[in-house]
mmCIF file of C-alpha atoms in Angstrom:
data_model
loop_
_atom_site.group_PDB
_atom_site.id
_atom_site.type_symbol
_atom_site.label_atom_id
_atom_site.label_comp_id
_atom_site.label_asym_id
_atom_site.label_seq_id
_atom_site.Cartn_x
_atom_site.Cartn_y
_atom_site.Cartn_z
ATOM 1 C CA MET A 4 -9.051 1.713 -22.618
ATOM 2 C CA THR A 5 -5.442 1.769 -22.345
ATOM 3 C CA VAL A 6 -4.544 3.027 -18.536
ATOM 4 C CA ILE A 7 -2.554 6.041 -18.423
ATOM 5 C CA ARG A 8 1.237 5.527 -17.588
ATOM 6 C CA ARG A 9 4.545 7.651 -17.181
ATOM 7 C CA ARG A 10 7.381 6.592 -18.865
ATOM 8 C CA ARG A 11 10.453 7.676 -17.202
ATOM 9 C CA PRO A 12 13.491 7.758 -19.643
ATOM 10 C CA GLY A 13 16.609 6.414 -18.438
ATOM 11 C CA GLY A 14 18.494 5.948 -14.953
ATOM 12 C CA ALA A 15 16.010 3.641 -12.610
ATOM 13 C CA ALA A 16 13.340 2.709 -14.937
ATOM 14 C CA ALA A 17 16.171 1.442 -18.073
ATOM 15 C CA GLY A 18 17.419 -1.152 -14.445
ATOM 16 C CA GLN A 19 19.708 1.113 -12.893
ATOM 17 C CA PRO A 20 19.187 2.190 -9.622
ATOM 18 C CA PRO A 21 20.683 4.375 -7.431
ATOM 19 C CA VAL A 22 22.941 2.673 -4.808
ATOM 20 C CA ASP A 23 21.786 4.938 -2.249
ATOM 21 C CA GLN A 24 17.933 4.824 -2.347
ATOM 22 C CA ARG A 25 16.969 3.671 0.978
ATOM 23 C CA VAL A 26 13.472 2.560 1.989
ATOM 24 C CA ALA A 27 11.307 3.349 5.372
ATOM 25 C CA ALA A 28 8.708 0.859 6.611
ATOM 26 C CA VAL A 29 5.912 2.826 8.113
ATOM 27 C CA ILE A 30 3.661 0.664 10.337
ATOM 28 C CA PRO A 31 0.364 2.579 10.951
ATOM 29 C CA ALA A 32 -1.129 0.410 14.980
ATOM 30 C CA LYS A 33 -3.898 0.496 17.043
ATOM 31 C CA ASP A 34 -4.372 -1.625 19.912
ATOM 32 C CA GLU A 35 -1.313 -3.630 18.729
ATOM 33 C CA ALA A 36 1.034 -4.526 21.646
ATOM 34 C CA GLU A 37 0.431 -8.781 21.262
ATOM 35 C CA ARG A 38 1.996 -8.649 17.683
ATOM 36 C CA ILE A 39 4.183 -5.574 16.995
ATOM 37 C CA ALA A 40 7.388 -6.365 18.254
ATOM 38 C CA ASP A 41 6.880 -9.386 15.671
ATOM 39 C CA THR A 42 6.143 -7.117 13.040
ATOM 40 C CA ILE A 43 8.847 -4.768 13.523
ATOM 41 C CA ARG A 44 11.936 -7.528 13.638
ATOM 42 C CA ALA A 45 10.219 -8.979 10.692
ATOM 43 C CA ALA A 46 10.715 -5.456 8.608
ATOM 44 C CA ARG A 47 13.491 -4.653 9.606
ATOM 45 C CA ALA A 48 15.019 -7.377 7.835
ATOM 46 C CA ILE A 49 13.660 -6.546 4.604
ATOM 47 C CA PRO A 50 16.917 -5.687 2.050
ATOM 48 C CA HIS A 51 17.219 -1.942 1.435
ATOM 49 C CA VAL A 52 15.356 -0.884 5.308
ATOM 50 C CA ASP A 53 17.167 1.421 6.928
ATOM 51 C CA LEU A 54 14.219 2.863 8.921
ATOM 52 C CA VAL A 55 10.678 1.583 10.656
ATOM 53 C CA LEU A 56 8.767 4.171 12.083
ATOM 54 C CA VAL A 57 5.776 3.265 14.260
ATOM 55 C CA VAL A 58 2.670 5.369 14.066
ATOM 56 C CA ASP A 59 0.763 4.937 17.476
ATOM 57 C CA ASP A 60 -2.321 5.884 16.114
ATOM 58 C CA GLY A 61 -3.924 6.494 20.275
ATOM 59 C CA SER A 62 -3.414 2.960 20.914
ATOM 60 C CA ASP A 63 -5.132 2.360 25.038
ATOM 61 C CA ASP A 64 -2.128 -0.774 25.328
ATOM 62 C CA ASP A 65 1.020 -0.257 25.170
ATOM 63 C CA THR A 66 1.588 -0.504 21.205
ATOM 64 C CA GLY A 67 3.851 2.281 21.771
ATOM 65 C CA ALA A 68 6.207 1.162 24.170
ATOM 66 C CA ARG A 69 6.681 -2.525 22.744
ATOM 67 C CA ALA A 70 7.444 -1.335 19.231
ATOM 68 C CA ARG A 71 10.060 1.248 20.373
ATOM 69 C CA ALA A 72 12.097 -1.599 22.307
ATOM 70 C CA ALA A 73 11.686 -3.389 19.171
ATOM 71 C CA GLY A 74 14.236 -0.979 17.917
ATOM 72 C CA ALA A 75 11.485 1.187 15.888
ATOM 73 C CA VAL A 76 10.987 5.268 15.830
ATOM 74 C CA VAL A 77 7.985 5.662 17.773
ATOM 75 C CA VAL A 78 5.780 8.916 16.859
ATOM 76 C CA ARG A 79 2.114 8.678 18.581
ATOM 77 C CA HIS A 80 -1.290 10.674 18.014
ATOM 78 C CA ALA A 81 -2.621 11.380 21.366
ATOM 79 C CA THR A 82 -6.736 10.348 19.704
ATOM 80 C CA ASN A 83 -7.162 7.955 17.030
ATOM 81 C CA ARG A 84 -7.250 9.580 13.813
ATOM 82 C CA GLY A 85 -7.292 6.706 11.463
ATOM 83 C CA LYS A 86 -4.815 5.410 9.033
ATOM 84 C CA ALA A 87 -5.271 7.555 6.273
ATOM 85 C CA SER A 88 -3.581 10.303 9.384
ATOM 86 C CA ALA A 89 -1.409 7.479 10.341
ATOM 87 C CA LEU A 90 0.035 7.346 7.159
ATOM 88 C CA GLU A 91 0.505 10.936 6.160
ATOM 89 C CA THR A 92 1.757 11.433 9.978
ATOM 90 C CA GLY A 93 4.513 8.778 8.678
ATOM 91 C CA ALA A 94 5.300 10.055 5.741
ATOM 92 C CA ALA A 95 5.571 13.624 6.889
ATOM 93 C CA VAL A 96 8.582 12.171 9.961
ATOM 94 C CA VAL A 97 10.214 10.159 7.439
ATOM 95 C CA ALA A 98 10.628 13.047 4.718
ATOM 96 C CA MET A 99 12.161 15.334 8.071
ATOM 97 C CA ARG A 100 14.611 12.257 8.940
ATOM 98 C CA ASP A 101 15.894 11.882 4.831
ATOM 99 C CA GLU A 102 18.836 13.442 4.041
ATOM 100 C CA GLU A 103 19.031 17.400 2.372
ATOM 101 C CA GLU A 104 20.783 16.036 -0.362
ATOM 102 C CA GLY A 105 19.773 12.332 -0.746
ATOM 103 C CA LEU A 106 17.567 10.979 -2.349
ATOM 104 C CA PRO A 107 13.825 10.453 -0.542
ATOM 105 C CA ARG A 108 13.466 7.316 0.805
ATOM 106 C CA MET A 109 10.972 4.870 -0.733
ATOM 107 C CA LEU A 110 7.630 4.073 1.611
ATOM 108 C CA LEU A 111 6.669 0.767 2.185
ATOM 109 C CA PHE A 112 3.419 0.738 4.480
ATOM 110 C CA LEU A 113 2.959 -2.872 6.021
ATOM 111 C CA ASP A 114 -0.012 -3.434 8.420
ATOM 112 C CA ALA A 115 0.451 -3.922 12.049
ATOM 113 C CA ASP A 116 -0.697 -7.195 12.996
ATOM 114 C CA LEU A 117 1.605 -8.801 10.164
ATOM 115 C CA GLY A 118 4.124 -10.658 12.890
ATOM 116 C CA LEU A 119 7.119 -12.600 11.693
ATOM 117 C CA SER A 120 5.312 -12.718 8.108
ATOM 118 C CA ALA A 121 6.014 -9.270 7.345
ATOM 119 C CA VAL A 122 9.286 -10.350 6.161
ATOM 120 C CA ASN A 123 7.335 -11.403 3.176
ATOM 121 C CA ALA A 124 6.515 -8.101 1.897
ATOM 122 C CA ALA A 125 10.331 -7.720 0.877
ATOM 123 C CA PRO A 126 8.988 -8.754 -3.032
ATOM 124 C CA LEU A 127 7.039 -5.166 -2.873
ATOM 125 C CA VAL A 128 10.606 -3.205 -2.791
ATOM 126 C CA PRO A 129 12.369 -4.034 -6.027
ATOM 127 C CA PRO A 130 10.415 -3.150 -8.871
ATOM 128 C CA VAL A 131 9.795 0.422 -7.715
ATOM 129 C CA TRP A 132 13.529 -0.135 -6.524
ATOM 130 C CA ALA A 133 14.360 -0.437 -9.850
ATOM 131 C CA GLY A 134 12.072 1.721 -11.659
ATOM 132 C CA ARG A 135 9.414 -0.806 -13.328
ATOM 133 C CA ALA A 136 6.444 0.881 -11.378
ATOM 134 C CA ASP A 137 5.791 3.539 -8.835
ATOM 135 C CA MET A 138 3.825 1.855 -6.450
ATOM 136 C CA SER A 139 4.025 -1.695 -5.565
ATOM 137 C CA ILE A 140 0.747 -3.753 -3.755
ATOM 138 C CA ALA A 141 0.785 -6.885 -2.191
ATOM 139 C CA VAL A 142 -1.308 -9.502 -2.982
ATOM 140 C CA LEU A 143 -2.252 -12.271 0.022
ATOM 141 C CA PRO A 144 -3.044 -15.962 0.117
ATOM 142 C CA LYS A 145 -6.533 -16.230 1.253
ATOM 143 C CA GLN A 146 -6.841 -15.742 5.332
ATOM 144 C CA ALA A 147 -8.029 -18.434 7.231
ATOM 145 C CA GLY A 148 -11.079 -17.207 9.304
ATOM 146 C CA ALA A 149 -11.775 -14.407 7.228
ATOM 147 C CA GLY A 150 -15.383 -13.594 7.125
ATOM 148 C CA GLY A 151 -15.851 -11.656 3.934
ATOM 149 C CA ARG A 152 -18.426 -12.070 1.275
ATOM 150 C CA GLY A 153 -16.615 -9.482 -1.494
ATOM 151 C CA ILE A 154 -19.132 -6.659 -1.346
ATOM 152 C CA VAL A 155 -16.085 -4.027 -0.229
ATOM 153 C CA THR A 156 -13.828 -5.850 -2.558
ATOM 154 C CA GLY A 157 -15.770 -5.960 -5.218
ATOM 155 C CA PHE A 158 -17.363 -2.259 -4.752
ATOM 156 C CA SER A 159 -13.445 -1.095 -4.816
ATOM 157 C CA ARG A 160 -12.655 -2.831 -7.848
ATOM 158 C CA ARG A 161 -15.287 -1.847 -10.105
ATOM 159 C CA SER A 162 -14.743 1.867 -9.286
ATOM 160 C CA ILE A 163 -10.961 1.856 -9.768
ATOM 161 C CA GLN A 164 -11.642 -0.231 -13.008
ATOM 162 C CA LYS A 165 -14.140 2.496 -13.773
ATOM 163 C CA PHE A 166 -11.876 5.596 -13.303
ATOM 164 C CA THR A 167 -8.186 3.501 -14.543
ATOM 165 C CA GLY A 168 -9.317 0.845 -16.460
ATOM 166 C CA TRP A 169 -7.662 -1.961 -14.598
ATOM 167 C CA ALA A 170 -9.270 -4.420 -12.088
ATOM 168 C CA PRO A 171 -6.793 -4.976 -9.330
ATOM 169 C CA ALA A 172 -7.058 -8.514 -7.439
ATOM 170 C CA GLN A 173 -6.745 -7.060 -4.312
ATOM 171 C CA PRO A 174 -7.828 -3.483 -4.503
ATOM 172 C CA LEU A 175 -8.010 -3.283 -0.265
ATOM 173 C CA SER A 176 -4.343 -4.733 0.082
ATOM 174 C CA GLY A 177 -2.956 -1.941 2.410
ATOM 175 C CA GLN A 178 0.731 -3.208 1.984
ATOM 176 C CA ARG A 179 2.344 -0.933 -0.601
ATOM 177 C CA CYS A 180 5.486 0.168 -1.177
ATOM 178 C CA ILE A 181 5.723 3.719 -3.376
ATOM 179 C CA THR A 182 7.927 6.213 -4.336
ATOM 180 C CA ARG A 183 8.080 10.283 -2.576
ATOM 181 C CA SER A 184 6.628 11.397 -5.722
ATOM 182 C CA ALA A 185 3.951 9.035 -6.143
ATOM 183 C CA PHE A 186 2.670 9.372 -2.414
ATOM 184 C CA GLU A 187 2.080 13.410 -3.088
ATOM 185 C CA ALA A 188 0.240 12.922 -5.786
ATOM 186 C CA ALA A 189 -2.497 11.047 -4.091
ATOM 187 C CA LEU A 190 -2.253 13.732 -1.104
ATOM 188 C CA PRO A 191 -4.981 14.185 0.691
ATOM 189 C CA LEU A 192 -5.613 10.705 1.384
ATOM 190 C CA ALA A 193 -9.023 9.412 1.397
ATOM 191 C CA ARG A 194 -10.349 8.824 5.075
ATOM 192 C CA GLY A 195 -11.246 6.164 6.953
ATOM 193 C CA TRP A 196 -11.472 2.911 5.005
ATOM 194 C CA GLY A 197 -11.407 4.684 1.537
ATOM 195 C CA VAL A 198 -7.496 5.575 1.722
ATOM 196 C CA GLU A 199 -6.272 2.043 -0.582
ATOM 197 C CA THR A 200 -9.392 3.114 -3.208
ATOM 198 C CA GLY A 201 -8.038 6.608 -3.163
ATOM 199 C CA MET A 202 -4.668 6.094 -3.397
ATOM 200 C CA SER A 203 -4.852 3.629 -6.631
ATOM 201 C CA ILE A 204 -6.933 5.818 -8.282
ATOM 202 C CA ASP A 205 -5.405 9.120 -7.618
ATOM 203 C CA VAL A 206 -1.827 7.471 -8.654
ATOM 204 C CA LEU A 207 -2.866 6.287 -11.664
ATOM 205 C CA LEU A 208 -4.878 8.794 -12.787
ATOM 206 C CA LYS A 209 -1.660 10.840 -12.239
ATOM 207 C CA GLY A 210 0.045 8.784 -14.233
ATOM 208 C CA TYR A 211 1.812 6.529 -12.448
ATOM 209 C CA ALA A 212 2.751 2.746 -13.047
ATOM 210 C CA VAL A 213 1.646 0.208 -10.155
ATOM 211 C CA VAL A 214 2.223 -3.206 -9.724
ATOM 212 C CA GLU A 215 0.567 -5.886 -8.041
ATOM 213 C CA VAL A 216 2.964 -8.875 -6.397
ATOM 214 C CA PRO A 217 1.773 -11.970 -4.830
ATOM 215 C CA CYS A 218 3.354 -11.955 -0.993
ATOM 216 C CA ASP A 219 3.199 -15.166 1.863
ATOM 217 C CA LEU A 220 1.202 -12.460 4.690
ATOM 218 C CA ARG A 221 -0.662 -13.409 7.390
ATOM 219 C CA HIS A 222 -2.247 -11.194 8.817
ATOM 220 C CA ARG A 223 -5.328 -11.242 11.793
ATOM 221 C CA PRO A 224 -8.654 -10.945 9.812
ATOM 222 C CA SER A 225 -12.415 -10.018 11.067
ATOM 223 C CA GLY A 226 -14.843 -13.259 11.041
ATOM 224 C CA ASN A 227 -18.530 -13.620 10.329
ATOM 225 C CA ASN A 228 -19.914 -12.184 13.557
ATOM 226 C CA LEU A 229 -21.571 -9.025 14.541
ATOM 227 C CA ALA A 230 -18.574 -6.562 15.200
ATOM 228 C CA GLY A 231 -16.757 -7.757 11.650
ATOM 229 C CA GLN A 232 -20.186 -7.116 9.632
ATOM 230 C CA LEU A 233 -20.437 -3.735 11.676
ATOM 231 C CA HIS A 234 -17.028 -3.269 10.852
ATOM 232 C CA ARG A 235 -17.338 -4.195 6.874
ATOM 233 C CA ALA A 236 -20.131 -1.511 7.181
ATOM 234 C CA ALA A 237 -17.934 1.271 8.173
ATOM 235 C CA GLN A 238 -15.322 -0.316 5.101
ATOM 236 C CA LEU A 239 -18.172 0.262 2.527
ATOM 237 C CA ARG A 240 -18.821 3.773 3.542
ATOM 238 C CA ASP A 241 -15.416 5.020 3.862
ATOM 239 C CA VAL A 242 -14.580 3.368 0.027
ATOM 240 C CA MET A 243 -17.736 4.539 -1.142
ATOM 241 C CA ALA A 244 -16.734 8.470 0.188
ATOM 242 C CA ALA A 245 -13.740 7.905 -1.725
ATOM 243 C CA VAL A 246 -14.932 7.150 -5.080
ATOM 244 C CA ALA A 247 -17.654 9.846 -4.421
ATOM 245 C CA ALA A 248 -15.117 12.727 -4.556
ATOM 246 C CA ARG A 249 -12.887 11.588 -7.245
ATOM 247 C CA ARG A 250 -15.268 11.957 -8.866
ATOM 248 C CA LEU A 251 -15.316 15.605 -8.239
ATOM 249 C CA ARG A 252 -12.201 15.730 -9.116
ATOM 250 C CA ARG A 253 -9.990 17.273 -11.970
ATOM 251 C CA TYR A 254 -6.945 15.003 -13.426
ATOM 252 C CA PRO A 255 -3.981 16.395 -15.902
ATOM 253 C CA ASP A 256 -4.446 15.044 -19.224
ATOM 254 C CA LEU A 257 -1.726 13.022 -19.665
ATOM 255 C CA PRO A 258 -0.583 11.265 -22.892
ATOM 256 C CA VAL A 259 -2.302 7.495 -23.131
ATOM 257 C CA VAL A 260 0.524 4.589 -24.168
ATOM 258 C CA GLU A 261 -0.882 3.082 -27.143
ATOM 259 C CA ASP A 262 1.115 0.148 -27.228
ATOM 260 C CA GLU A 263 0.349 -1.161 -24.197
ATOM 261 C CA ALA A 264 -2.782 -3.566 -23.819
ATOM 262 C CA PRO A 265 -6.060 -2.317 -21.207
ATOM 263 C CA GLY A 266 -4.870 -2.947 -17.279
ATOM 264 C CA GLN A 267 -0.905 -3.435 -18.717
ATOM 265 C CA GLY A 268 -0.249 -0.126 -16.898
ATOM 266 C CA ALA A 269 -0.688 -1.688 -13.887
ATOM 267 C CA ARG A 270 -0.441 -5.352 -13.677
ATOM 268 C CA THR A 271 0.823 -8.203 -11.549
ATOM 269 C CA GLU A 272 4.749 -9.176 -11.427
ATOM 270 C CA ASP A 273 6.277 -12.534 -10.603
ATOM 271 C CA PRO A 274 8.458 -12.154 -7.964
ATOM 272 C CA ALA A 275 11.240 -14.905 -9.245
ATOM 273 C CA ALA A 276 11.943 -12.265 -12.112
ATOM 274 C CA LEU A 277 12.141 -9.587 -10.307
ATOM 275 C CA GLU A 278 16.031 -10.237 -9.051
ATOM 276 C CA ALA A 279 17.445 -11.066 -12.990
ATOM 277 C CA PRO A 280 19.111 -8.445 -14.277
ATOM 278 C CA GLY A 281 18.288 -6.810 -17.610
ATOM 279 C CA GLN A 282 15.300 -9.181 -17.789
ATOM 280 C CA THR A 283 11.975 -7.916 -19.849
ATOM 281 C CA GLU A 284 8.943 -7.325 -17.897
ATOM 282 C CA PRO A 285 7.056 -10.273 -16.737
ATOM 283 C CA THR A 286 3.802 -10.928 -18.090
ATOM 284 C CA THR A 287 2.375 -13.388 -15.597
ATOM 285 C CA PRO A 288 -1.859 -14.008 -15.416
ATOM 286 C CA ALA A 289 -2.871 -12.215 -13.305
ATOM 287 C CA PRO A 290 -4.002 -13.781 -10.074
ATOM 288 C CA GLU A 291 -7.051 -15.490 -8.501
ATOM 289 C CA VAL A 292 -9.389 -13.346 -7.143
ATOM 290 C CA LEU A 293 -10.176 -13.248 -3.607
ATOM 291 C CA ASP A 294 -13.309 -13.201 -1.834
ATOM 292 C CA GLU A 295 -12.429 -11.934 1.568
ATOM 293 C CA ASP A 296 -12.005 -8.043 2.261
ATOM 294 C CA ASP A 297 -8.303 -6.703 3.720
ATOM 295 C CA GLU A 298 -9.287 -5.875 7.035
ATOM 296 C CA SER A 299 -5.805 -5.885 8.856
ATOM 297 C CA TYR A 300 -5.715 -2.318 9.993
ATOM 298 C CA ARG A 301 -8.277 -1.444 12.855
ATOM 299 C CA GLY A 302 -7.371 2.185 13.048
ATOM 300 C CA ALA A 303 -9.903 3.877 11.372
#
């Protein structure tokens, strides 16, 4: 099966990104006072990022105050609504701050607990900024202390592959850069922990191109204790709900790109190749599939 992929003539897709294209870093946060300031400072150092927006999703600590002190625009939910709602709120506020006659900002979603490693999400921007993809997803290195056994990751990966023909290395990775149009194609977002799985399925089946990019990011993983096990059970429940909901959706009939091998509509980029102007699309092999689940956001 060939993955459906939209081809856009000219413009950014031809390697000519608009000079005024800007990026907004959107950071959903729940009780992340310890790390939020470092995450914001690192995000502000990413090229093309001119706005860092934190959605304080009903924190019980001073996450919002510390985020504001670190220079971020802060929006607060009075109660915890979950990650999907935080992403939707963040995207809506960014849209309100976009210039009426200018280009809508690209959205760079980052987890609040990345700390100073958040600057290493920078490789997510070039493939989207240059038009090589509509959404880029970070592939993280193995995280020390992670207690997952890959059950949720495996289910999400198989589900995305069944819908689209593409088996992502890290389907639950929340570190993503996406165009405004691709994000809107994924609305309404899947609730809770199903947001990433649902987003990947919706974006690909609506004809947008997705790429995975290795990024040296570090977050606080959940262990193998009771809390970690309960978290993974809730995560699996939400991913299953997202998949079930998409079985009932009708997607547009898009032309299939016949000159691409299966899976080439969504692939892995070589970060070193992204800065070379005029270079053809990289063909690096898929990264090693990791066994732990992405549990870096705890607000759902």
